[in-house]
Coordinates of C-alpha atoms in Angstrom, one line a residue:
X1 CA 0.0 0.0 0.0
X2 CA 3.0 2.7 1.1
X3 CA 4.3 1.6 -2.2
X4 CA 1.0 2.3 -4.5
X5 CA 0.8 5.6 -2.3
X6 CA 4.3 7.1 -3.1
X7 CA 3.4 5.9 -6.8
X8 CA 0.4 8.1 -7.2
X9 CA 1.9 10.6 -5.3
X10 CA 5.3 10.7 -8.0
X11 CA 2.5 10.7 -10.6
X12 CA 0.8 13.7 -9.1
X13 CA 3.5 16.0 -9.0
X14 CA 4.7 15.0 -12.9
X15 CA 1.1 15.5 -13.9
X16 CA 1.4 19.1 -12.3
X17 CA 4.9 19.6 -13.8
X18 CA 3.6 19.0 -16.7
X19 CA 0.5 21.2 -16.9
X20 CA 3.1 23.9 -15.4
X21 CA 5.5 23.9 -18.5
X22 CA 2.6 23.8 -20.5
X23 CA 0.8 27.2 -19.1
X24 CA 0.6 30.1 -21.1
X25 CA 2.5 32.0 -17.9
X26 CA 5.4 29.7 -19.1
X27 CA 5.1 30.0 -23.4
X28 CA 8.0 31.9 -24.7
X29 CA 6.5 32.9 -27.2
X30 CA 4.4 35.3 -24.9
X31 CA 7.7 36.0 -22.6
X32 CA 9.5 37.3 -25.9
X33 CA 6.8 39.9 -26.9
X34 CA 8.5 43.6 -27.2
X35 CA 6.1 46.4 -25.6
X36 CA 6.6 49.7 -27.2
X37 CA 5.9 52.9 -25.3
X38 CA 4.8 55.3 -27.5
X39 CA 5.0 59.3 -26.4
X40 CA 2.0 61.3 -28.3
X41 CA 2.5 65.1 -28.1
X42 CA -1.1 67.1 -29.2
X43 CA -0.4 70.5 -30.2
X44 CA -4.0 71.2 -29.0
X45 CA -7.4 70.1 -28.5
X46 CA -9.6 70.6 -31.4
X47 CA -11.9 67.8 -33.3
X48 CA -9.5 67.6 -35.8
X49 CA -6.6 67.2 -34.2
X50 CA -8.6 64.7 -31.5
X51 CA -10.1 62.6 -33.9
X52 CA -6.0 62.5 -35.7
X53 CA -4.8 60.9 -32.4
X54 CA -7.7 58.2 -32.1
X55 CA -6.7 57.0 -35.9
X56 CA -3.1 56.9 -34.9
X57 CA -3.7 55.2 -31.9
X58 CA -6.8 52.6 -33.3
X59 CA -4.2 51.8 -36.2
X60 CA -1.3 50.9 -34.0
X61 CA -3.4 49.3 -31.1
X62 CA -4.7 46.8 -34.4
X63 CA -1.2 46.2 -35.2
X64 CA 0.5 45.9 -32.3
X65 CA -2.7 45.1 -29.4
X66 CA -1.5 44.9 -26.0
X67 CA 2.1 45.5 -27.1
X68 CA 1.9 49.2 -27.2
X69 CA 1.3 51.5 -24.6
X70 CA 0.7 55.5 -24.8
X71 CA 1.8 57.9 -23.5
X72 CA -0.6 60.8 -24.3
X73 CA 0.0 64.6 -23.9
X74 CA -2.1 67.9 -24.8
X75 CA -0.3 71.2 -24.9
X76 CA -3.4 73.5 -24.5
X77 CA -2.0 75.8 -27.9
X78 CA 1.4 76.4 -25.6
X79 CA 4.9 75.8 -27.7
X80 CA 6.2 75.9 -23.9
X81 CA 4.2 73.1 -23.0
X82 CA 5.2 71.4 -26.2
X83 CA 8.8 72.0 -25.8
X84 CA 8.4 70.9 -22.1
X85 CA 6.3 67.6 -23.0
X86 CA 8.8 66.6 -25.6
X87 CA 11.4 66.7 -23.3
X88 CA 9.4 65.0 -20.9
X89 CA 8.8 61.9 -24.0
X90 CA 13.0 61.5 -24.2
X91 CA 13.9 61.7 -20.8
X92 CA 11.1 58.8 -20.3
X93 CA 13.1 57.2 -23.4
X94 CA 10.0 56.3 -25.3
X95 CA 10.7 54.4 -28.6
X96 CA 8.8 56.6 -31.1
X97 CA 6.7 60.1 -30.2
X98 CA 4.0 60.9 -32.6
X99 CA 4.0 65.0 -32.7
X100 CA 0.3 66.2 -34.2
X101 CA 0.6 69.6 -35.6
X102 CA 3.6 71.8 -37.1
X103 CA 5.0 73.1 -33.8
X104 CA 4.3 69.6 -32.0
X105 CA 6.4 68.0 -34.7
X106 CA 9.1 71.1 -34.1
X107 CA 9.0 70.6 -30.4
X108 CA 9.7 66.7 -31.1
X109 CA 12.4 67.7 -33.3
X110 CA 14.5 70.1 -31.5
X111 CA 14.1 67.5 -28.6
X112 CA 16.2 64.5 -29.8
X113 CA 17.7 63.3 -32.9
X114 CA 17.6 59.9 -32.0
X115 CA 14.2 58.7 -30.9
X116 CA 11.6 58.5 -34.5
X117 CA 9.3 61.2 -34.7
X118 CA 5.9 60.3 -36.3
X119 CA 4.4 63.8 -37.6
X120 CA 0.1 64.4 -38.4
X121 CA -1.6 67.6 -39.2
X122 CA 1.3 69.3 -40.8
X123 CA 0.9 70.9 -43.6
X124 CA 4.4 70.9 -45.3
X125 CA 7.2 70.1 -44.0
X126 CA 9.5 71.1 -46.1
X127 CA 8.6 74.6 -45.8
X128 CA 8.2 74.5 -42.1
X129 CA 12.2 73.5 -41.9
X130 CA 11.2 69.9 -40.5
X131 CA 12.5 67.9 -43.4
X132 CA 15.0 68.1 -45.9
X133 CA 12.5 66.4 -48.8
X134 CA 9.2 64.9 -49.1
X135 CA 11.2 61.9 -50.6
X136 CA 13.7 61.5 -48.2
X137 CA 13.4 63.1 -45.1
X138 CA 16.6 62.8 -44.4
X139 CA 16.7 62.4 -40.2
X140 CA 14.4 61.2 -37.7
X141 CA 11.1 62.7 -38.7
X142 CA 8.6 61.9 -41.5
X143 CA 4.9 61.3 -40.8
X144 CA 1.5 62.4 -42.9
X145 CA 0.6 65.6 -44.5
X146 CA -3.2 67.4 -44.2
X147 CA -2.5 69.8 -47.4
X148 CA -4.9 70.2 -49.7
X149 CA -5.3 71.5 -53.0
X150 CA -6.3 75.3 -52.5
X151 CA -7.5 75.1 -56.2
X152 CA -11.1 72.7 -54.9
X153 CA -11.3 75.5 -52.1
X154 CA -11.5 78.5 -54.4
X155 CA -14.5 76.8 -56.6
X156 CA -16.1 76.9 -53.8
X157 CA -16.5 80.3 -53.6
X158 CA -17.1 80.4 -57.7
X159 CA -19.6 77.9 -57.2
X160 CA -21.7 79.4 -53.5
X161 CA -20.8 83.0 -53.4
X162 CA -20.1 84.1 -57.4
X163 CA -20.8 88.0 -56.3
X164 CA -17.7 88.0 -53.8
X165 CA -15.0 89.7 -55.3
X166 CA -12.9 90.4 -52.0
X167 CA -12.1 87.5 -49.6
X168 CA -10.1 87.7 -45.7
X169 CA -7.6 85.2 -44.4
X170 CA -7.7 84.7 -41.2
X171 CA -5.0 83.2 -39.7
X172 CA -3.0 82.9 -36.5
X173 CA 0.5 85.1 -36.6
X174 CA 2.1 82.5 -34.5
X175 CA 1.2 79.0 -36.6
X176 CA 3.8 78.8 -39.3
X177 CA 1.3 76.3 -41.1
X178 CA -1.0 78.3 -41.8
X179 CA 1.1 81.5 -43.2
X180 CA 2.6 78.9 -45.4
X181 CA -1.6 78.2 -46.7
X182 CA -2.7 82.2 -46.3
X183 CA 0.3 83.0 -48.9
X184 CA -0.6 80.0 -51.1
X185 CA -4.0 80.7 -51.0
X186 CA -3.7 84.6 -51.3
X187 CA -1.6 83.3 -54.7
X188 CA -4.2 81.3 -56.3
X189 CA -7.2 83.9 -55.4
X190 CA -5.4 86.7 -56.8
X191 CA -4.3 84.9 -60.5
X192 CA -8.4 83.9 -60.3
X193 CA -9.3 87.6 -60.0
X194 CA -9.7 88.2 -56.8
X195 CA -8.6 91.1 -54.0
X196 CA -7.4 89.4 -51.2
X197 CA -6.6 91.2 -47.4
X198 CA -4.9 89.3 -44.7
X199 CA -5.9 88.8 -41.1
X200 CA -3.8 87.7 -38.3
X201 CA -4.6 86.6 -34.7
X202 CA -2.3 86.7 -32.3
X203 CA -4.7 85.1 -29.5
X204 CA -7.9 84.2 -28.7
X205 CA -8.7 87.5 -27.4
X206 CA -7.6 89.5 -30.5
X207 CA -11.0 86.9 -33.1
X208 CA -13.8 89.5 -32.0
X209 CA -12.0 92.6 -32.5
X210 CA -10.2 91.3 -35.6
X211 CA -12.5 89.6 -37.3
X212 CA -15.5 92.0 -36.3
X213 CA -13.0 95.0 -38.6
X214 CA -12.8 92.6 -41.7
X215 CA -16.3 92.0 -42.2
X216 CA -16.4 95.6 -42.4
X217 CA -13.7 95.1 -45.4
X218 CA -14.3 92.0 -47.2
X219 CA -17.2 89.9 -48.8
X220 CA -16.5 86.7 -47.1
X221 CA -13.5 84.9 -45.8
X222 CA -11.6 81.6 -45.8
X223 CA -9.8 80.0 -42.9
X224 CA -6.7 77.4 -43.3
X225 CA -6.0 74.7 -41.2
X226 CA -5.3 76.6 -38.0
X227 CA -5.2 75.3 -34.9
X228 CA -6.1 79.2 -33.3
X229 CA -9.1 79.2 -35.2
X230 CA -10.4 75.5 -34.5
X231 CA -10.5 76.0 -31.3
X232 CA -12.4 78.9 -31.5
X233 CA -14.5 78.5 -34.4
X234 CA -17.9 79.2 -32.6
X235 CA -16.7 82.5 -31.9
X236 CA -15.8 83.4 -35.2
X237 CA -19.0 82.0 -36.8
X238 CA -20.8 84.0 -34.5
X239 CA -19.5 87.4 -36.1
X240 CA -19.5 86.6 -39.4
X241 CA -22.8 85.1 -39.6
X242 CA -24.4 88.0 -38.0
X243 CA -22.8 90.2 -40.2
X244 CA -24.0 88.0 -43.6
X245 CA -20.5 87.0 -44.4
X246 CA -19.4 83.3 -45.2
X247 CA -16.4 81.2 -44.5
X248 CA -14.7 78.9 -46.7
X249 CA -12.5 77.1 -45.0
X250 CA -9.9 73.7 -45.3
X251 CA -11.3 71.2 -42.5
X252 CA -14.1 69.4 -41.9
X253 CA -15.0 70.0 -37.9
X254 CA -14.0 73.6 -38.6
X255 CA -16.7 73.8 -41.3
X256 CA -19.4 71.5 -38.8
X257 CA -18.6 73.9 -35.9
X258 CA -19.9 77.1 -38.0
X259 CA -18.5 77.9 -41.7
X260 CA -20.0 77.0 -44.6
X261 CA -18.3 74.6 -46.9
X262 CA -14.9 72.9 -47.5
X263 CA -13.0 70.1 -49.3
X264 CA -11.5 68.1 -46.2
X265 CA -9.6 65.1 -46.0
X266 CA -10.5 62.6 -43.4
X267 CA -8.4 63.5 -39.9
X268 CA -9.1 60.3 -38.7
X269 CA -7.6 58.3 -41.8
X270 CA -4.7 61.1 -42.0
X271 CA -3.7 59.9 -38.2
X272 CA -4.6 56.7 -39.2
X273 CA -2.0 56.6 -41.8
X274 CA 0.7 58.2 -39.2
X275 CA -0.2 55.0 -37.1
X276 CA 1.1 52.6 -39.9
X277 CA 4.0 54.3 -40.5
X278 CA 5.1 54.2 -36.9
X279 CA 4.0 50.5 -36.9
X280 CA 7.0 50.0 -40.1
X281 CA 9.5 51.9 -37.4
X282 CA 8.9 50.0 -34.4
X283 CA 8.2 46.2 -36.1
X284 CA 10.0 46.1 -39.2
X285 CA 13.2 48.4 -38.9
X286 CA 11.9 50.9 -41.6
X287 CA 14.2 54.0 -41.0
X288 CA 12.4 57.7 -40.9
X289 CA 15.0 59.2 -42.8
X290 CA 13.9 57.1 -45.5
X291 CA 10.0 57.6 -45.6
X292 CA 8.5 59.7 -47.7
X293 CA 6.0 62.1 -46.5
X294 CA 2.7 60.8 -47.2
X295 CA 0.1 63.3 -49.1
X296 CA -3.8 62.2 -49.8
X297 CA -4.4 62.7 -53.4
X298 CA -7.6 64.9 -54.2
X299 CA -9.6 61.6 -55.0
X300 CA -9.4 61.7 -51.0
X301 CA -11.3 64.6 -50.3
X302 CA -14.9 64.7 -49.5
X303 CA -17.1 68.2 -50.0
X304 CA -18.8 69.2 -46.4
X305 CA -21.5 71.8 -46.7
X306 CA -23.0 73.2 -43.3
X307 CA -26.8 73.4 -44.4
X308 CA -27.4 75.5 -40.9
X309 CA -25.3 78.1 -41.6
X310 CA -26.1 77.9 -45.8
X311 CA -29.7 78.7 -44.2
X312 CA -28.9 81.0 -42.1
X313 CA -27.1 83.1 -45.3
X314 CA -29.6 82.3 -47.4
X315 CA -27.4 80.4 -49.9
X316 CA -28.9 78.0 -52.0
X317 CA -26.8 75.0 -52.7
X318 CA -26.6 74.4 -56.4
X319 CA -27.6 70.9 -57.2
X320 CA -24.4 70.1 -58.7
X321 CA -23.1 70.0 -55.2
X322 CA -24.9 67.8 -53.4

């Protein structure tokens, strides 16, 4: 009996080795799984540049799931607070920072030339001194561009305001972005016939007063993709509606949120596309320096009219447009 006992018990204990080395706890296959820490630095908070993030962040989570973790950080519109978070992302040696705007990506930039620097929402960064080509970036940084063709944008007005002969840019002074779009649109309007007056913004503060003056001078207005006015498109609607005065303008939310009509790209597909690219850094070796700056093509861009405020004008939609 002792000797059947100390059998069954020897059997036991290689049954529960057994199930032991076979536990997922022990597979190292799971023990051998790399987890990234990603840092993402938000210029500001604004639909578009929100809904940017979440498509950076779906796309990665699908490629990577629970190997990724994120870091993410708003800047509230301060380059400060970017410098500071960016700073923040390299002493915490993250492996790759995704930067969503222009002066994000700058921040990101001046902050290390080693970690790989995933860039949204810029608008060109070859002109904004990021890059050294479109091609071949040519360091650290490459990541998705939001231009558009200004060209779709001034039809607009041909096609829902044809008795405008003057148009205001309104931009903010501080957003290197969107002086690089106020000039290229100020180019194109001017070789198309028509007089064109620039607005800047220094601040918040400075829409009413600003704004309130150029209705006084202009027959209606478009707005770049500018991270200023996003955040305070509500306030801006609110003068320029009351004073009968549209707003053409280059995004999608900004348009929702109170202007009238645009040609946008999707935000979420544009940060969904910075998502991929940081996937090629982190899982398959693919060097930034290397990457070429991705642009949509105009097949990409979708017409958004705001009926409310068309109403409120008393525009009528041509059917051609809808």
């Amino acid at each position: 009996m002792k000797k059947h006992s100390k059998l069954a018990i020897i059997s036991l204990i290689l049954i529960l080795l057994l199930a032991a080395c076979n536990s997922p706890a022990s597979n190292p296959d799971n023990e051998g799984a790399t987890k990234f820490k990603v840092g993402i630095l938000q210029l500001a908070e604004h639909p578009a540049l929100d809904t940017a993030t979440q498509g950076f962040m779906d796309a990665l989570t699908e490629e990577l799931e629970s190997q990724v973790e994120f870091d993410l950080q708003n800047a509230q519109g301060e380059q400060t607070n970017a410098t500071t978070i960016a700073i923040k992302f390299v002493n915490d040696r993250v492996d790759l920072i995704m930067a969503n705007a222009t002066n994000a990506v700058k921040a990101a930039k001046e902050a290390t030339s080693d970690i790989p620097v995933v860039g949204t929402s810029v608008t060109d960064y070859v002109q904004s001194s990021i890059v050294e080509s479109n091609e071949k970036p040519g360091a650290n940084v490459t990541g998705a561009s939001d231009n558009n063709p200004v060209d779709m944008q001034i039809d607009l007005f041909e096609a829902l305001l044809p008795d405008t002969e003057v148009i205001g840019i309104v931009y903010a002074s501080a957003e290197e972005n969107s002086e690089i779009q106020a000039q290229e649109a100020k180019a194109v309007m001017e070789a198309r016939g028509y007089e064109v007056k620039l607005y800047t913004v220094a601040d918040s503060n400075e829409i009413q007063t600003v704004v309130g003056k150029a209705c006084t001078e202009v027959d209606a207005f478009y707005v770049p993709t500018d991270n200023l006015i996003a955040s305070n498109v509500p306030v801006m609607s609110n003068i320029t509606t009351a004073a009968g005065k549209a707003v053409i303008t280059a995004e999608e939310s900004m348009c929702m949120n109170g202007f009238l009509a645009t040609f946008s790209i999707s935000y979420y597909d544009l940060g969904y596309q910075a998502g991929l690219m940081a996937k090629e850094i982190l899982v398959d070796g693919q060097d930034p320096a290397e990457m070429p700056i991705f642009h949509f093509d105009s097949s990409n861009l979708k017409l958004i009219i705001n009926d409310e405020i068309a109403e409120a004008l008393n525009i009528e939609i041509p059917e051609g447009l809808r």
